[in-house]
mmCIF file of C-alpha atoms in Angstrom:
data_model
loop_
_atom_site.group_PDB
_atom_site.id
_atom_site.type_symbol
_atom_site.label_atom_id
_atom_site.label_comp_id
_atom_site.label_asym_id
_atom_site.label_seq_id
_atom_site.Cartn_x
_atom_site.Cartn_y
_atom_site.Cartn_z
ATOM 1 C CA UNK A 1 12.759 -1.030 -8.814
ATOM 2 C CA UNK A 2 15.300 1.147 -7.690
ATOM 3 C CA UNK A 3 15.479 0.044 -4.046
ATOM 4 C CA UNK A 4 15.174 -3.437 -5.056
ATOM 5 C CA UNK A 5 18.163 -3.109 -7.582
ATOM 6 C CA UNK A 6 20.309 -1.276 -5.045
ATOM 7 C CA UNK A 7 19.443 -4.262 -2.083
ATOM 8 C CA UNK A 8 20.558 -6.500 -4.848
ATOM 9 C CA UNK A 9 23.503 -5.725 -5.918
ATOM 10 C CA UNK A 10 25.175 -4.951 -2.295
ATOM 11 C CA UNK A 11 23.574 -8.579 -1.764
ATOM 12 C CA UNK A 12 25.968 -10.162 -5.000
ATOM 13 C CA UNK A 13 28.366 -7.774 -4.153
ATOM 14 C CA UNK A 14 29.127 -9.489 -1.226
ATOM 15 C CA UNK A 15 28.278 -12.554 -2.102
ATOM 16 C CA UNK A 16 30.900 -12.635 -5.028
ATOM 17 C CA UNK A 17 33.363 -10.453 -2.773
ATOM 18 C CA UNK A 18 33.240 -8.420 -5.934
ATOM 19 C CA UNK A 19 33.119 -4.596 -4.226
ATOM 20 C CA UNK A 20 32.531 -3.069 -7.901
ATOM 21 C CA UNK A 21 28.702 -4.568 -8.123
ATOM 22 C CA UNK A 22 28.070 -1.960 -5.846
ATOM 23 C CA UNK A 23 28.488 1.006 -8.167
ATOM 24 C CA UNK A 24 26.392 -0.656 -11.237
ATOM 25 C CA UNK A 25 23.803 1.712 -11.814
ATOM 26 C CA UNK A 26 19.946 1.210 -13.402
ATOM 27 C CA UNK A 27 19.565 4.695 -15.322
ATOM 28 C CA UNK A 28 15.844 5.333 -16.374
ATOM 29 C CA UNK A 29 16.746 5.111 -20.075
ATOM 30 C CA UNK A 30 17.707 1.709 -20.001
ATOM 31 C CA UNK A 31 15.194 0.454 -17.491
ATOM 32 C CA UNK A 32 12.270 1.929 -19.998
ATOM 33 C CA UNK A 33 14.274 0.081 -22.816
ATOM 34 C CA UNK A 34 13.892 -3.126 -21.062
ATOM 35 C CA UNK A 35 10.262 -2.752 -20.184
ATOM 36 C CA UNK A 36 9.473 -1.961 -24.026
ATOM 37 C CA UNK A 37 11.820 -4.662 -25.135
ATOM 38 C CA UNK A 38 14.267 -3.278 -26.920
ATOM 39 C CA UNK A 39 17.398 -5.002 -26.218
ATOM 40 C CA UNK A 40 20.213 -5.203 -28.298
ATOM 41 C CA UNK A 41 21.608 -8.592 -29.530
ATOM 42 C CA UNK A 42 24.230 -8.806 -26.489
ATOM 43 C CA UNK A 43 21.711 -8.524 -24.005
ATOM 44 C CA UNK A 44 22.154 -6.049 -21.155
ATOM 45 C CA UNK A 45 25.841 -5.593 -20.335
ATOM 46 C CA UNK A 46 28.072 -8.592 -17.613
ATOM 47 C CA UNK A 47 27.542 -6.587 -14.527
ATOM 48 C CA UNK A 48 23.901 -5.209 -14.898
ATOM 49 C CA UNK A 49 22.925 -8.824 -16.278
ATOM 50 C CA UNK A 50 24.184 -10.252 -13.039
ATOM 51 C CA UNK A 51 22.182 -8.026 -10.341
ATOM 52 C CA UNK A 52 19.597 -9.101 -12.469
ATOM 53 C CA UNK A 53 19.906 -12.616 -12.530
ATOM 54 C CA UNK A 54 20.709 -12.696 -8.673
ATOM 55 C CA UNK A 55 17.611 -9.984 -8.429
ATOM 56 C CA UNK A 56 14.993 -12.273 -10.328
ATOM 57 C CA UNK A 57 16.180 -15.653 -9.591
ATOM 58 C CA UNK A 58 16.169 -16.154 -13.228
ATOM 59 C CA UNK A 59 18.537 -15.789 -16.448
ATOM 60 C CA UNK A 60 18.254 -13.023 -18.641
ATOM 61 C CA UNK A 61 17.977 -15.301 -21.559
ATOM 62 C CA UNK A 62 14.537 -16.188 -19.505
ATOM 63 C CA UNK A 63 13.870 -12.517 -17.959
ATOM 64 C CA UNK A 64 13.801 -10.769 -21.651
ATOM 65 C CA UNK A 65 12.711 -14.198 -23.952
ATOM 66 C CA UNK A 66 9.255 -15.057 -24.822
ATOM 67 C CA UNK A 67 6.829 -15.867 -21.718
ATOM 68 C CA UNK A 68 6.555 -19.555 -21.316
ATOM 69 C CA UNK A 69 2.981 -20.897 -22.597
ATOM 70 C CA UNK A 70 0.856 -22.137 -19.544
ATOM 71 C CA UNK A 71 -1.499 -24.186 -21.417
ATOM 72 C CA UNK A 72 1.238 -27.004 -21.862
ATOM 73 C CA UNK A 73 1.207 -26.906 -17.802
ATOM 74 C CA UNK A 74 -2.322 -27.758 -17.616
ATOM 75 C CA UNK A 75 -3.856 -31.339 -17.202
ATOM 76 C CA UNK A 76 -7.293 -32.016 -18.503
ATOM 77 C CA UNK A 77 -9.599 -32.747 -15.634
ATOM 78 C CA UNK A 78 -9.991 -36.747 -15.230
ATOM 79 C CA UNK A 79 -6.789 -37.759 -16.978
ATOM 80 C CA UNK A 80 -4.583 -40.078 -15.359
ATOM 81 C CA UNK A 81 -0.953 -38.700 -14.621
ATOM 82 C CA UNK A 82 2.258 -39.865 -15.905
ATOM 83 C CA UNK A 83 4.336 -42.587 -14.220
ATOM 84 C CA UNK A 84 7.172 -40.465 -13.214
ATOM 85 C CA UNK A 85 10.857 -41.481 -13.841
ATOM 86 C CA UNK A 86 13.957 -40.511 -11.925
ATOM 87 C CA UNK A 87 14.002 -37.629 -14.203
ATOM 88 C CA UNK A 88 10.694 -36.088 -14.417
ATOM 89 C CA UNK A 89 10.199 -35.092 -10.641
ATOM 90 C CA UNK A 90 11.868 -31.781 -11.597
ATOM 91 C CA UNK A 91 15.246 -30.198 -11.174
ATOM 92 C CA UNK A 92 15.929 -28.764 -7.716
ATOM 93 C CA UNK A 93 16.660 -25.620 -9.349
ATOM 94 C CA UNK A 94 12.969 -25.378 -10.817
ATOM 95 C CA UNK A 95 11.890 -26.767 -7.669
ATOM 96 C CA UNK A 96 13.416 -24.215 -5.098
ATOM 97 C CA UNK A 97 12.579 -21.205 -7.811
ATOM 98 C CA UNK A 98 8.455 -22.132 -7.629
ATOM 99 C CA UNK A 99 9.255 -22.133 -3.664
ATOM 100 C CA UNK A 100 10.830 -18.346 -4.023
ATOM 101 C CA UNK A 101 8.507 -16.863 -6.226
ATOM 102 C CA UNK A 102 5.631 -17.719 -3.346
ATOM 103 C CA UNK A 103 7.589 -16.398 -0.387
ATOM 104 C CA UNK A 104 9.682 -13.262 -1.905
ATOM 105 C CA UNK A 105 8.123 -9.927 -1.138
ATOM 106 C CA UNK A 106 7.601 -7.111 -3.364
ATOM 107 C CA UNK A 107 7.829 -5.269 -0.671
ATOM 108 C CA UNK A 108 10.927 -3.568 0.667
ATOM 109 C CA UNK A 109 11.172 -2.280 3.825
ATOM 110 C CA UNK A 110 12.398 0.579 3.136
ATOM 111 C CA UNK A 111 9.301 1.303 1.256
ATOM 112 C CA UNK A 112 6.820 0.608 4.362
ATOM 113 C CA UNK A 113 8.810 3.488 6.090
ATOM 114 C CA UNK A 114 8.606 5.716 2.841
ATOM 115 C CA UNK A 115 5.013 5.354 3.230
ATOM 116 C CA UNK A 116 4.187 5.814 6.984
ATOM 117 C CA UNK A 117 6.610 8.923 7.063
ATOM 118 C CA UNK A 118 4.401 10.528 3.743
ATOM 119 C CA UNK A 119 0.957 9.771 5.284
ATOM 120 C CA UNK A 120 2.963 11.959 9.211
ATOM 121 C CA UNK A 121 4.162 14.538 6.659
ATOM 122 C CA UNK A 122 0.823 15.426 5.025
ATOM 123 C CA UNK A 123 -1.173 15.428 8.302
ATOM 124 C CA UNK A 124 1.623 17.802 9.255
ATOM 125 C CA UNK A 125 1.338 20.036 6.305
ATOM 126 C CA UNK A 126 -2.169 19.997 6.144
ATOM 127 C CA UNK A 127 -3.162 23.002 8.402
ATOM 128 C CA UNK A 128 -0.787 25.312 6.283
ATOM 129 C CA UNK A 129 -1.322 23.766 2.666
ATOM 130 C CA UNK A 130 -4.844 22.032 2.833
ATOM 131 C CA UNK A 131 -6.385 19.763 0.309
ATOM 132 C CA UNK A 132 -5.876 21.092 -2.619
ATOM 133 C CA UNK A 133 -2.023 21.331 -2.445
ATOM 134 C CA UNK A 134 -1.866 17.781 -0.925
ATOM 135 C CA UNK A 135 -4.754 15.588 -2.569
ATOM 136 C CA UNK A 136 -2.342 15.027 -5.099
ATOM 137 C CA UNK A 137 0.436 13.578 -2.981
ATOM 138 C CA UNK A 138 -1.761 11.800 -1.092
ATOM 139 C CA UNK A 139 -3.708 9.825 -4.402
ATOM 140 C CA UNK A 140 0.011 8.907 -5.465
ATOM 141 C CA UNK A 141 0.958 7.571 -1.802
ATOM 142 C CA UNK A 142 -2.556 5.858 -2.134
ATOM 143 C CA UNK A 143 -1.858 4.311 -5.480
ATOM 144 C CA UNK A 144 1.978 3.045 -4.341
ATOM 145 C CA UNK A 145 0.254 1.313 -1.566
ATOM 146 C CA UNK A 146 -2.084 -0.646 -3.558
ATOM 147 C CA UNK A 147 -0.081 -1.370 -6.321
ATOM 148 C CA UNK A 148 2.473 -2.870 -3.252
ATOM 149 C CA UNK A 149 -0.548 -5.008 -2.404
ATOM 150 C CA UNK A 150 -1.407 -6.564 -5.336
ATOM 151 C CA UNK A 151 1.721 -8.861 -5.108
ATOM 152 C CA UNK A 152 3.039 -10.989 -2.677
ATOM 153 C CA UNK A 153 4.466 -10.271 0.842
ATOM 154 C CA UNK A 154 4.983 -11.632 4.477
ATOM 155 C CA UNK A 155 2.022 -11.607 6.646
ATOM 156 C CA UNK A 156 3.599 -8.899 8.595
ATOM 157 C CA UNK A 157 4.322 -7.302 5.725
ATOM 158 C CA UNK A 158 0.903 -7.285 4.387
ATOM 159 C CA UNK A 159 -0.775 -6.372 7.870
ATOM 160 C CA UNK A 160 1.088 -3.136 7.880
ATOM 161 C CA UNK A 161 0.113 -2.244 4.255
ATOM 162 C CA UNK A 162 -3.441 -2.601 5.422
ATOM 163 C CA UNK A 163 -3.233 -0.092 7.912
ATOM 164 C CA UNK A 164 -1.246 2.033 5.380
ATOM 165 C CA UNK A 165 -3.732 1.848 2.909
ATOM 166 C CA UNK A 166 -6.448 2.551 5.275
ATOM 167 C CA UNK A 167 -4.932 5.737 6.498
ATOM 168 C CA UNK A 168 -4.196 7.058 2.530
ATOM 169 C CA UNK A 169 -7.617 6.619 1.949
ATOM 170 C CA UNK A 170 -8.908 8.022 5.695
ATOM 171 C CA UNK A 171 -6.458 11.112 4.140
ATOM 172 C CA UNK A 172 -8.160 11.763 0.847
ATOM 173 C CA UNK A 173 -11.242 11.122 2.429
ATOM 174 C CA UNK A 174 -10.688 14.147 5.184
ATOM 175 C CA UNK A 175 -9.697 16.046 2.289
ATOM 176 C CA UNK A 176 -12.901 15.354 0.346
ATOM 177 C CA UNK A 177 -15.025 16.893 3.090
ATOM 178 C CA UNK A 178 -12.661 19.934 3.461
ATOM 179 C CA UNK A 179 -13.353 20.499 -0.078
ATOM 180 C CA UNK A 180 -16.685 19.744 -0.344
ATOM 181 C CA UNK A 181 -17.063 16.596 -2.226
ATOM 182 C CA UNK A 182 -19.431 15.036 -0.386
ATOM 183 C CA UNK A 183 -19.963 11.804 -2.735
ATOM 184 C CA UNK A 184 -16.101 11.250 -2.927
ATOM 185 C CA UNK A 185 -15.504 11.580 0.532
ATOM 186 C CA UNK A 186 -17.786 8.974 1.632
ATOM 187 C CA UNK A 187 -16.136 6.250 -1.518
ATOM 188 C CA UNK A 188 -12.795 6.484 0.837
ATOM 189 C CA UNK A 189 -14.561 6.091 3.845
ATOM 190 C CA UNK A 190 -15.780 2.901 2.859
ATOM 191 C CA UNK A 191 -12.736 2.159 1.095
ATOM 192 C CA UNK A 192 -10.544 2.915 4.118
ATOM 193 C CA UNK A 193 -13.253 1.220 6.623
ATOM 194 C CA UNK A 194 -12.889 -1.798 4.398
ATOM 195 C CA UNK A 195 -8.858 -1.735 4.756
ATOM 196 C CA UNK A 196 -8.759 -1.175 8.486
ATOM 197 C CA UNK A 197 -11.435 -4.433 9.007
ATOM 198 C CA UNK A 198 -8.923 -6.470 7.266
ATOM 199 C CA UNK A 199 -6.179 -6.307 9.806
ATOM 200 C CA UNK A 200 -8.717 -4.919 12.857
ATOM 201 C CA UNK A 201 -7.351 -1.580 12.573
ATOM 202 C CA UNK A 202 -9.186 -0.167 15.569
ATOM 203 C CA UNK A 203 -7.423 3.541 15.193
ATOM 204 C CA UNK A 204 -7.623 3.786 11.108
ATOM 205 C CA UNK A 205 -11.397 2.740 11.696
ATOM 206 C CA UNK A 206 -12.473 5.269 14.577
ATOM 207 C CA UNK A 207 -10.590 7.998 12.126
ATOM 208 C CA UNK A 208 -12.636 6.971 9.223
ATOM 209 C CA UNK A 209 -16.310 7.047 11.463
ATOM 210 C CA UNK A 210 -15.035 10.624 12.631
ATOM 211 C CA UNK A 211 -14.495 11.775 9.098
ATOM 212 C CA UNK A 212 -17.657 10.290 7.927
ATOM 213 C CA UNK A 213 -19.800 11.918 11.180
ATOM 214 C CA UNK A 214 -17.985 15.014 10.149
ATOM 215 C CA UNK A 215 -18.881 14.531 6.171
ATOM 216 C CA UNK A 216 -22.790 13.630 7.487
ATOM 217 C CA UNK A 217 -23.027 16.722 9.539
ATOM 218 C CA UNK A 218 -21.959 18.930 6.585
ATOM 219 C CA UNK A 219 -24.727 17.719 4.744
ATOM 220 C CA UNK A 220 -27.081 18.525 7.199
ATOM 221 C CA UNK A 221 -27.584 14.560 8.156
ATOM 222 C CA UNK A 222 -27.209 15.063 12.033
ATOM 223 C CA UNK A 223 -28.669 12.302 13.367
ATOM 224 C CA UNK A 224 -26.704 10.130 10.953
ATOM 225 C CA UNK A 225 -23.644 12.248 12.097
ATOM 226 C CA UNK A 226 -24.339 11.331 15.703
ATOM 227 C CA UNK A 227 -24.623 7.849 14.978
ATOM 228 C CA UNK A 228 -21.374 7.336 13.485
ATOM 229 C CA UNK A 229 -19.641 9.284 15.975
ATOM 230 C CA UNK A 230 -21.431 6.652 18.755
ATOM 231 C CA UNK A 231 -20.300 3.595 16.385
ATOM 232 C CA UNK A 232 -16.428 4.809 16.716
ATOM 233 C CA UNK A 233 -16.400 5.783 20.550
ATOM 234 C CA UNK A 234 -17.957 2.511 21.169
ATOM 235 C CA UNK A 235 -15.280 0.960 19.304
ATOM 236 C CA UNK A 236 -12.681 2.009 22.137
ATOM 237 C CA UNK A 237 -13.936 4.469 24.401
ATOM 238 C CA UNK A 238 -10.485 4.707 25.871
ATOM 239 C CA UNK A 239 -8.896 5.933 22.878
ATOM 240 C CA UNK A 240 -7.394 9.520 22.162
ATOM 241 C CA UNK A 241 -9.583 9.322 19.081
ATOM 242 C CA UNK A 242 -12.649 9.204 21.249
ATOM 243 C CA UNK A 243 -12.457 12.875 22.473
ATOM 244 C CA UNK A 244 -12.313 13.903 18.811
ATOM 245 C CA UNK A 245 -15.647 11.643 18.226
ATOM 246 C CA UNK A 246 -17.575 12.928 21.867
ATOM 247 C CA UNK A 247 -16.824 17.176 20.797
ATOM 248 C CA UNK A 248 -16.267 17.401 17.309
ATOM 249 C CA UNK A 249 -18.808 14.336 16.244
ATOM 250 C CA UNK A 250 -21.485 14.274 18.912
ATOM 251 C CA UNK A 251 -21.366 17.120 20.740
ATOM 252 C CA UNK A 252 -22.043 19.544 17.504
ATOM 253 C CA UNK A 253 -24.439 17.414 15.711
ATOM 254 C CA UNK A 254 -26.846 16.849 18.901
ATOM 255 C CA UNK A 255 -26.636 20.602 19.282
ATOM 256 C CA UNK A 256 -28.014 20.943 15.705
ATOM 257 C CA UNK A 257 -30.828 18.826 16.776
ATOM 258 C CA UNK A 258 -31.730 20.908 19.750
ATOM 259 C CA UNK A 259 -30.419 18.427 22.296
ATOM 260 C CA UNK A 260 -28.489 20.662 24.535
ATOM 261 C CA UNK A 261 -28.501 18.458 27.527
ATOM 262 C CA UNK A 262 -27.104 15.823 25.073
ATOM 263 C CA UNK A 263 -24.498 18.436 24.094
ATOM 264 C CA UNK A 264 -23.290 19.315 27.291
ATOM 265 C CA UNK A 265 -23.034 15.494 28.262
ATOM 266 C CA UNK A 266 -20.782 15.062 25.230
ATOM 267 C CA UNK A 267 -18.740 17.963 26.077
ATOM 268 C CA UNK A 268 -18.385 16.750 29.362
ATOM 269 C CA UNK A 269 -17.167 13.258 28.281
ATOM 270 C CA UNK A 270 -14.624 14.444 25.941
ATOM 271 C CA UNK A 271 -13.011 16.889 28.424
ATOM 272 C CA UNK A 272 -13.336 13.967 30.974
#
C-alpha cells in the first residue's frame, strides 16, 4: 500500500502542479484505522483524501461508505431488458471506472524487483545460514507473491509472477530436503512444477525435477531419483541446469543401484 500511495501522490502531485502532495504521508496508525473503519465524521483529512481518490478512482464518500448491494445488478435469467433512454446507457464516468478496475494492476513494479532480488539474496545466504534461518523469509516472499496473484495484472506482469512464484516455492522446497521433511518438500515441488507449466518456465521446472531427484534419493527411492533427473535433462539438455541433473541427480543415484558404467557415463556428460 505503501508503494502504491507514494506512486500516487507524485502522480497528483504533478498532475495538480501542487509540489506539497508529495510529502503527505500514510502512517500505519491511520491506515489500520481505515481498514477497521473507524473514521471520524470529517473523513480522512483534504490532502490524504485526495491521493486517495486519485489512488482508487473513487470518492472517499464511496471508498469508506457501505459496499454497494450486487443483487440489484443482477437480471433474472429469461427476462427481457429495459428499453434504454438517452439516460440509462450509463455515465462515462461509471463507464471508464468498470474499464480501469479490469486493466489496473495490483502490481507495482517496484515490487516484481523486490521479489526477484529476495529469492538472489537467499540462494546467496543459503550456504552460510541454511534453512532454518531462511525458511522463514522465504514462506513470507512466497506468500507476497501469491497474494500479488490473486488480483489483477498485465499479462507481462502476471508471466513474471509465475516464474516468481515458482522459484519461492522451488526455495522452500530445497529447504525441505535440507531439513529433512520429506512430505513437505515434495508439496512445493508440485506446487512450484505447477507454477513454472503455467508460463513454460523451462529453468524453474528443471530446478524443481533436481530438487525432487535429490528429495527421492534421500529416501532411498533411486530409481525414482534417476528418473526425474532424466525428465529435467531431457527438458533442455543444453542448459547449465543439466550438469547439476547428469552428477548430482543421475550420476549418484545409478551408483546406489550398482550401475557404475551408468555412473561414469553421467559423470562424463556433465563434465562434457
Amino acid at each position: 500500500m505503501c508503494i502504491q500511495w507514494k506512486r500516487a501522490r507524485a502522480e497528483l502531485a504533478e498532475k495538480d502542479s501542487d509540489p506539497r502532495l508529495t510529502g503527505v504521508d500514510l502512517p500505519r496508525r491511520t491506515f489500520d484505522r481505515w481498514m477497521k473503519g473507524e473514521l471520524s465524521e470529517r473523513g480522512p483529512r483534504p490532502d490524504s483524501a485526495r491521493v486517495l481518490e486519485h489512488l482508487f478512482g473513487m470518492t472517499t464518500a464511496v471508498l469508506f461508505g457501505p459496499p454497494p448491494d450486487r443483487n440489484t445488478a443482477r437480471r433474472p435469467t429469461g427476462v427481457s431488458p429495459p428499453v434504454l433512454t438517452s439516460g440509462g446507457w450509463g455515465s462515462p464516468g461509471e463507464i471508464l471506472l468498470q474499464a480501469q478496475e479490469l486493466t489496473t494492476s495490483n502490481t507495482d513494479p517496484a515490487l516484481l524487483s523486490l521479489a526477484a532480488e529476495s529469492i538472489e539474496s537467499i540462494v546467496q545466504r543459503y550456504e552460510d545460514q541454511g534453512p532454518q534461518q531462511l525458511a522463514g523469509e522465504a514462506r513470507l516472499l512466497r506468500r507476497m507473491v501469491r497474494t500479488l496473484l490473486l488480483g489483477r495484472q498485465s499479462s507481462g506482469q502476471r508471466q513474471e509472477l509465475f516464474g516468481l512464484a515458482a522459484r519461492s516455492s522451488g526455495l522452500l522446497a530445497y529447504m525441505a530436503v535440507n531439513a529433512g521433511h520429506a512430505d513437505v518438500a515434495e508439496a512445493y515441488c508440485v506446487e512450484a512444477e505447477a507454477f513454472a507449466d503455467q508460463v513454460g518456465d523451462v529453468g524453474a521446472k528443471m530446478w524443481v525435477l533436481d530438487t525432487r531427484a535429490l528429495n527421492l534419493y534421500y529416501v532411498g527411492e533411486y530409481a525414482a531419483s534417476d528418473a526425474a533427473a532424466a525428465q529435467g535433462i531431457a527438458l533442455s539438455p543444453q542448459s547449465p541446469q543439466a550438469i547439476r541433473l547428469w552428477v548430482n541427480g543421475r550420476a549418484r543415484a545409478l551408483a546406489r543401484q550398482g550401475d557404475a558404467r551408468g555412473t561414469v557415463r553421467a559423470i562424463g556428460r556433465a563434465l562434457t
